Amino acid sequence: MLVDDNERFILELSLKLGIPAFELEEWPSSEINRYKALNVISPFTDKAQAVRDGLLMSLIRNQNVTKKSQAVTPSQLLPYLEEFPSYLEHKDVTKAQSLLKNATQDWQVADIKKHIQEAIEAEQAKADPDTYLISRFKEMVK
């Protein structure tokens, strides 16, 4: 499993250049950063090309949209652009994210975060706590 975006980029660059990844890891970071900058300007990795294509698709689709609620994002048009697809997310996390997104007042956000904190404590008290759920909730409470 890939640890981070940097490791993923190194592997994709390795495939594109035909150079083993262990050799690329020995390159100075300034050289890797130059390739990353080039990838933004002129995408050569599959992910960068997909992000660019999704952005173009959403711009074309949204050009005559009059209501913000009707606009779509690139990840809505191309769901694989999301790092973690929403349909795989835990239902409680999805519900909490939705509540936080729709909260308009500071007191609403504070109340929702209080309930999330209570859910964290309840989950931690279980004999076999769901560590993924706890970590996702903790990200929301920050």
PDB file of C-alpha atoms in Angstrom:
ATOM      1  CA  MET A   1       0.000   0.000   0.000  1.00  0.00           C
ATOM      2  CA  LEU A   2       1.270   3.471  -0.873  1.00  0.00           C
ATOM      3  CA  VAL A   3       2.064   5.625   2.110  1.00  0.00           C
ATOM      4  CA  ASP A   4       1.749   9.125   0.689  1.00  0.00           C
ATOM      5  CA  ASP A   5       1.446  11.208  -2.464  1.00  0.00           C
ATOM      6  CA  ASN A   6       5.211  11.669  -2.682  1.00  0.00           C
ATOM      7  CA  GLU A   7       5.843   7.916  -2.805  1.00  0.00           C
ATOM      8  CA  ARG A   8       3.090   7.522  -5.385  1.00  0.00           C
ATOM      9  CA  PHE A   9       4.617  10.278  -7.514  1.00  0.00           C
ATOM     10  CA  ILE A  10       8.063   8.638  -7.305  1.00  0.00           C
ATOM     11  CA  LEU A  11       6.605   5.333  -8.513  1.00  0.00           C
ATOM     12  CA  GLU A  12       4.688   6.965 -11.372  1.00  0.00           C
ATOM     13  CA  LEU A  13       7.758   8.972 -12.382  1.00  0.00           C
ATOM     14  CA  SER A  14       9.795   5.773 -12.266  1.00  0.00           C
ATOM     15  CA  LEU A  15       7.386   4.125 -14.693  1.00  0.00           C
ATOM     16  CA  LYS A  16       7.336   7.130 -17.043  1.00  0.00           C
ATOM     17  CA  LEU A  17      11.128   7.581 -17.099  1.00  0.00           C
ATOM     18  CA  GLY A  18      12.038   3.901 -17.007  1.00  0.00           C
ATOM     19  CA  ILE A  19      14.297   4.463 -13.996  1.00  0.00           C
ATOM     20  CA  PRO A  20      13.999   2.263 -10.891  1.00  0.00           C
ATOM     21  CA  ALA A  21      12.278   3.954  -7.957  1.00  0.00           C
ATOM     22  CA  PHE A  22      15.230   3.342  -5.617  1.00  0.00           C
ATOM     23  CA  GLU A  23      17.418   5.438  -7.948  1.00  0.00           C
ATOM     24  CA  LEU A  24      14.862   8.248  -8.054  1.00  0.00           C
ATOM     25  CA  GLU A  25      14.764   8.291  -4.247  1.00  0.00           C
ATOM     26  CA  GLU A  26      18.484   9.145  -4.298  1.00  0.00           C
ATOM     27  CA  TRP A  27      17.872  12.217  -6.472  1.00  0.00           C
ATOM     28  CA  PRO A  28      17.885  15.594  -4.709  1.00  0.00           C
ATOM     29  CA  SER A  29      14.440  16.797  -3.684  1.00  0.00           C
ATOM     30  CA  SER A  30      14.890  19.899  -5.857  1.00  0.00           C
ATOM     31  CA  GLU A  31      15.003  17.699  -8.964  1.00  0.00           C
ATOM     32  CA  ILE A  32      11.903  15.749  -7.907  1.00  0.00           C
ATOM     33  CA  ASN A  33      10.129  19.062  -7.240  1.00  0.00           C
ATOM     34  CA  ARG A  34      10.973  20.203 -10.779  1.00  0.00           C
ATOM     35  CA  TYR A  35       9.234  17.102 -12.142  1.00  0.00           C
ATOM     36  CA  LYS A  36       6.260  17.744  -9.854  1.00  0.00           C
ATOM     37  CA  ALA A  37       6.026  21.306 -11.186  1.00  0.00           C
ATOM     38  CA  LEU A  38       6.226  20.027 -14.755  1.00  0.00           C
ATOM     39  CA  ASN A  39       3.458  17.540 -13.943  1.00  0.00           C
ATOM     40  CA  VAL A  40       1.205  20.442 -12.897  1.00  0.00           C
ATOM     41  CA  ILE A  41       1.936  22.459 -16.044  1.00  0.00           C
ATOM     42  CA  SER A  42       2.011  19.561 -18.474  1.00  0.00           C
ATOM     43  CA  PRO A  43       0.486  16.472 -16.824  1.00  0.00           C
ATOM     44  CA  PHE A  44       2.293  13.245 -17.539  1.00  0.00           C
ATOM     45  CA  THR A  45       1.054  11.066 -14.670  1.00  0.00           C
ATOM     46  CA  ASP A  46      -2.319   9.378 -14.961  1.00  0.00           C
ATOM     47  CA  LYS A  47      -3.687  11.046 -11.826  1.00  0.00           C
ATOM     48  CA  ALA A  48      -2.696  14.551 -12.957  1.00  0.00           C
ATOM     49  CA  GLN A  49      -4.262  13.947 -16.368  1.00  0.00           C
ATOM     50  CA  ALA A  50      -7.475  12.691 -14.748  1.00  0.00           C
ATOM     51  CA  VAL A  51      -7.641  15.719 -12.426  1.00  0.00           C
ATOM     52  CA  ARG A  52      -7.129  18.050 -15.384  1.00  0.00           C
ATOM     53  CA  ASP A  53      -9.783  16.243 -17.418  1.00  0.00           C
ATOM     54  CA  GLY A  54     -12.214  16.341 -14.483  1.00  0.00           C
ATOM     55  CA  LEU A  55     -11.617  20.062 -14.024  1.00  0.00           C
ATOM     56  CA  LEU A  56     -12.265  20.739 -17.713  1.00  0.00           C
ATOM     57  CA  MET A  57     -15.394  18.597 -17.647  1.00  0.00           C
ATOM     58  CA  SER A  58     -16.761  20.417 -14.600  1.00  0.00           C
ATOM     59  CA  LEU A  59     -15.969  23.839 -16.090  1.00  0.00           C
ATOM     60  CA  ILE A  60     -17.804  22.978 -19.303  1.00  0.00           C
ATOM     61  CA  ARG A  61     -20.715  21.419 -17.430  1.00  0.00           C
ATOM     62  CA  ASN A  62     -21.015  24.340 -14.982  1.00  0.00           C
ATOM     63  CA  GLN A  63     -20.672  27.219 -17.462  1.00  0.00           C
ATOM     64  CA  ASN A  64     -24.410  27.940 -17.643  1.00  0.00           C
ATOM     65  CA  VAL A  65     -25.351  26.905 -14.112  1.00  0.00           C
ATOM     66  CA  THR A  66     -27.215  29.679 -12.335  1.00  0.00           C
ATOM     67  CA  LYS A  67     -27.481  28.161  -8.860  1.00  0.00           C
ATOM     68  CA  LYS A  68     -24.450  27.131  -6.867  1.00  0.00           C
ATOM     69  CA  SER A  69     -26.308  24.025  -5.706  1.00  0.00           C
ATOM     70  CA  GLN A  70     -26.500  22.801  -9.324  1.00  0.00           C
ATOM     71  CA  ALA A  71     -22.750  23.067  -9.910  1.00  0.00           C
ATOM     72  CA  VAL A  72     -20.723  19.867  -9.815  1.00  0.00           C
ATOM     73  CA  THR A  73     -17.123  19.229  -8.824  1.00  0.00           C
ATOM     74  CA  PRO A  74     -14.621  17.173 -10.803  1.00  0.00           C
ATOM     75  CA  SER A  75     -14.867  14.357  -8.239  1.00  0.00           C
ATOM     76  CA  GLN A  76     -18.647  14.237  -8.695  1.00  0.00           C
ATOM     77  CA  LEU A  77     -18.171  13.695 -12.423  1.00  0.00           C
ATOM     78  CA  LEU A  78     -15.242  11.310 -11.984  1.00  0.00           C
ATOM     79  CA  PRO A  79     -15.681   9.597  -8.588  1.00  0.00           C
ATOM     80  CA  TYR A  80     -12.298   7.859  -8.822  1.00  0.00           C
ATOM     81  CA  LEU A  81     -10.620  11.246  -8.277  1.00  0.00           C
ATOM     82  CA  GLU A  82     -11.627  11.076  -4.615  1.00  0.00           C
ATOM     83  CA  GLU A  83      -8.926   9.580  -2.435  1.00  0.00           C
ATOM     84  CA  PHE A  84     -11.572   7.622  -0.562  1.00  0.00           C
ATOM     85  CA  PRO A  85     -14.906   7.123  -2.337  1.00  0.00           C
ATOM     86  CA  SER A  86     -17.897   8.308  -0.320  1.00  0.00           C
ATOM     87  CA  TYR A  87     -19.809   5.069  -0.899  1.00  0.00           C
ATOM     88  CA  LEU A  88     -17.132   3.199   1.074  1.00  0.00           C
ATOM     89  CA  GLU A  89     -17.217   5.611   4.002  1.00  0.00           C
ATOM     90  CA  HIS A  90     -18.740   4.561   7.336  1.00  0.00           C
ATOM     91  CA  LYS A  91     -22.388   5.688   7.503  1.00  0.00           C
ATOM     92  CA  ASP A  92     -21.873   7.527  10.808  1.00  0.00           C
ATOM     93  CA  VAL A  93     -18.929   9.468   9.378  1.00  0.00           C
ATOM     94  CA  THR A  94     -20.967  10.413   6.308  1.00  0.00           C
ATOM     95  CA  LYS A  95     -23.839  11.583   8.510  1.00  0.00           C
ATOM     96  CA  ALA A  96     -21.516  13.651  10.734  1.00  0.00           C
ATOM     97  CA  GLN A  97     -19.825  15.224   7.700  1.00  0.00           C
ATOM     98  CA  SER A  98     -23.217  16.123   6.257  1.00  0.00           C
ATOM     99  CA  LEU A  99     -24.353  17.703   9.519  1.00  0.00           C
ATOM    100  CA  LEU A 100     -21.148  19.748   9.811  1.00  0.00           C
ATOM    101  CA  LYS A 101     -21.385  20.839   6.187  1.00  0.00           C
ATOM    102  CA  ASN A 102     -24.961  22.051   6.614  1.00  0.00           C
ATOM    103  CA  ALA A 103     -24.385  23.815   9.940  1.00  0.00           C
ATOM    104  CA  THR A 104     -24.634  27.584   9.492  1.00  0.00           C
ATOM    105  CA  GLN A 105     -24.207  28.857  13.042  1.00  0.00           C
ATOM    106  CA  ASP A 106     -21.221  28.522  15.363  1.00  0.00           C
ATOM    107  CA  TRP A 107     -23.407  27.052  18.086  1.00  0.00           C
ATOM    108  CA  GLN A 108     -24.615  24.366  15.659  1.00  0.00           C
ATOM    109  CA  VAL A 109     -21.053  23.374  14.807  1.00  0.00           C
ATOM    110  CA  ALA A 110     -20.137  23.305  18.516  1.00  0.00           C
ATOM    111  CA  ASP A 111     -23.174  21.139  19.314  1.00  0.00           C
ATOM    112  CA  ILE A 112     -22.411  18.694  16.497  1.00  0.00           C
ATOM    113  CA  LYS A 113     -18.770  18.445  17.588  1.00  0.00           C
ATOM    114  CA  LYS A 114     -19.930  17.790  21.168  1.00  0.00           C
ATOM    115  CA  HIS A 115     -22.064  14.887  19.914  1.00  0.00           C
ATOM    116  CA  ILE A 116     -19.148  13.590  17.835  1.00  0.00           C
ATOM    117  CA  GLN A 117     -16.926  13.698  20.931  1.00  0.00           C
ATOM    118  CA  GLU A 118     -19.568  11.739  22.850  1.00  0.00           C
ATOM    119  CA  ALA A 119     -19.653   9.177  20.029  1.00  0.00           C
ATOM    120  CA  ILE A 120     -15.852   8.869  20.243  1.00  0.00           C
ATOM    121  CA  GLU A 121     -16.045   8.219  23.988  1.00  0.00           C
ATOM    122  CA  ALA A 122     -18.847   5.675  23.532  1.00  0.00           C
ATOM    123  CA  GLU A 123     -16.881   3.848  20.841  1.00  0.00           C
ATOM    124  CA  GLN A 124     -13.712   3.815  22.958  1.00  0.00           C
ATOM    125  CA  ALA A 125     -15.657   2.297  25.853  1.00  0.00           C
ATOM    126  CA  LYS A 126     -16.617  -0.748  23.771  1.00  0.00           C
ATOM    127  CA  ALA A 127     -14.754  -4.036  24.200  1.00  0.00           C
ATOM    128  CA  ASP A 128     -13.741  -3.980  20.525  1.00  0.00           C
ATOM    129  CA  PRO A 129     -13.704  -0.306  19.441  1.00  0.00           C
ATOM    130  CA  ASP A 130     -13.745   0.669  15.768  1.00  0.00           C
ATOM    131  CA  THR A 131     -10.413   2.498  15.510  1.00  0.00           C
ATOM    132  CA  TYR A 132     -11.153   3.748  12.000  1.00  0.00           C
ATOM    133  CA  LEU A 133     -14.397   5.370  13.139  1.00  0.00           C
ATOM    134  CA  ILE A 134     -12.651   6.925  16.129  1.00  0.00           C
ATOM    135  CA  SER A 135      -9.846   8.363  13.985  1.00  0.00           C
ATOM    136  CA  ARG A 136     -12.281   9.807  11.413  1.00  0.00           C
ATOM    137  CA  PHE A 137     -14.374  11.390  14.167  1.00  0.00           C
ATOM    138  CA  LYS A 138     -11.249  12.863  15.791  1.00  0.00           C
ATOM    139  CA  GLU A 139     -10.355  14.511  12.465  1.00  0.00           C
ATOM    140  CA  MET A 140     -13.760  16.212  12.451  1.00  0.00           C
ATOM    141  CA  VAL A 141     -13.522  17.446  16.035  1.00  0.00           C
ATOM    142  CA  LYS A 142     -10.176  19.204  15.474  1.00  0.00           C
TER     143      LYS A 142
END
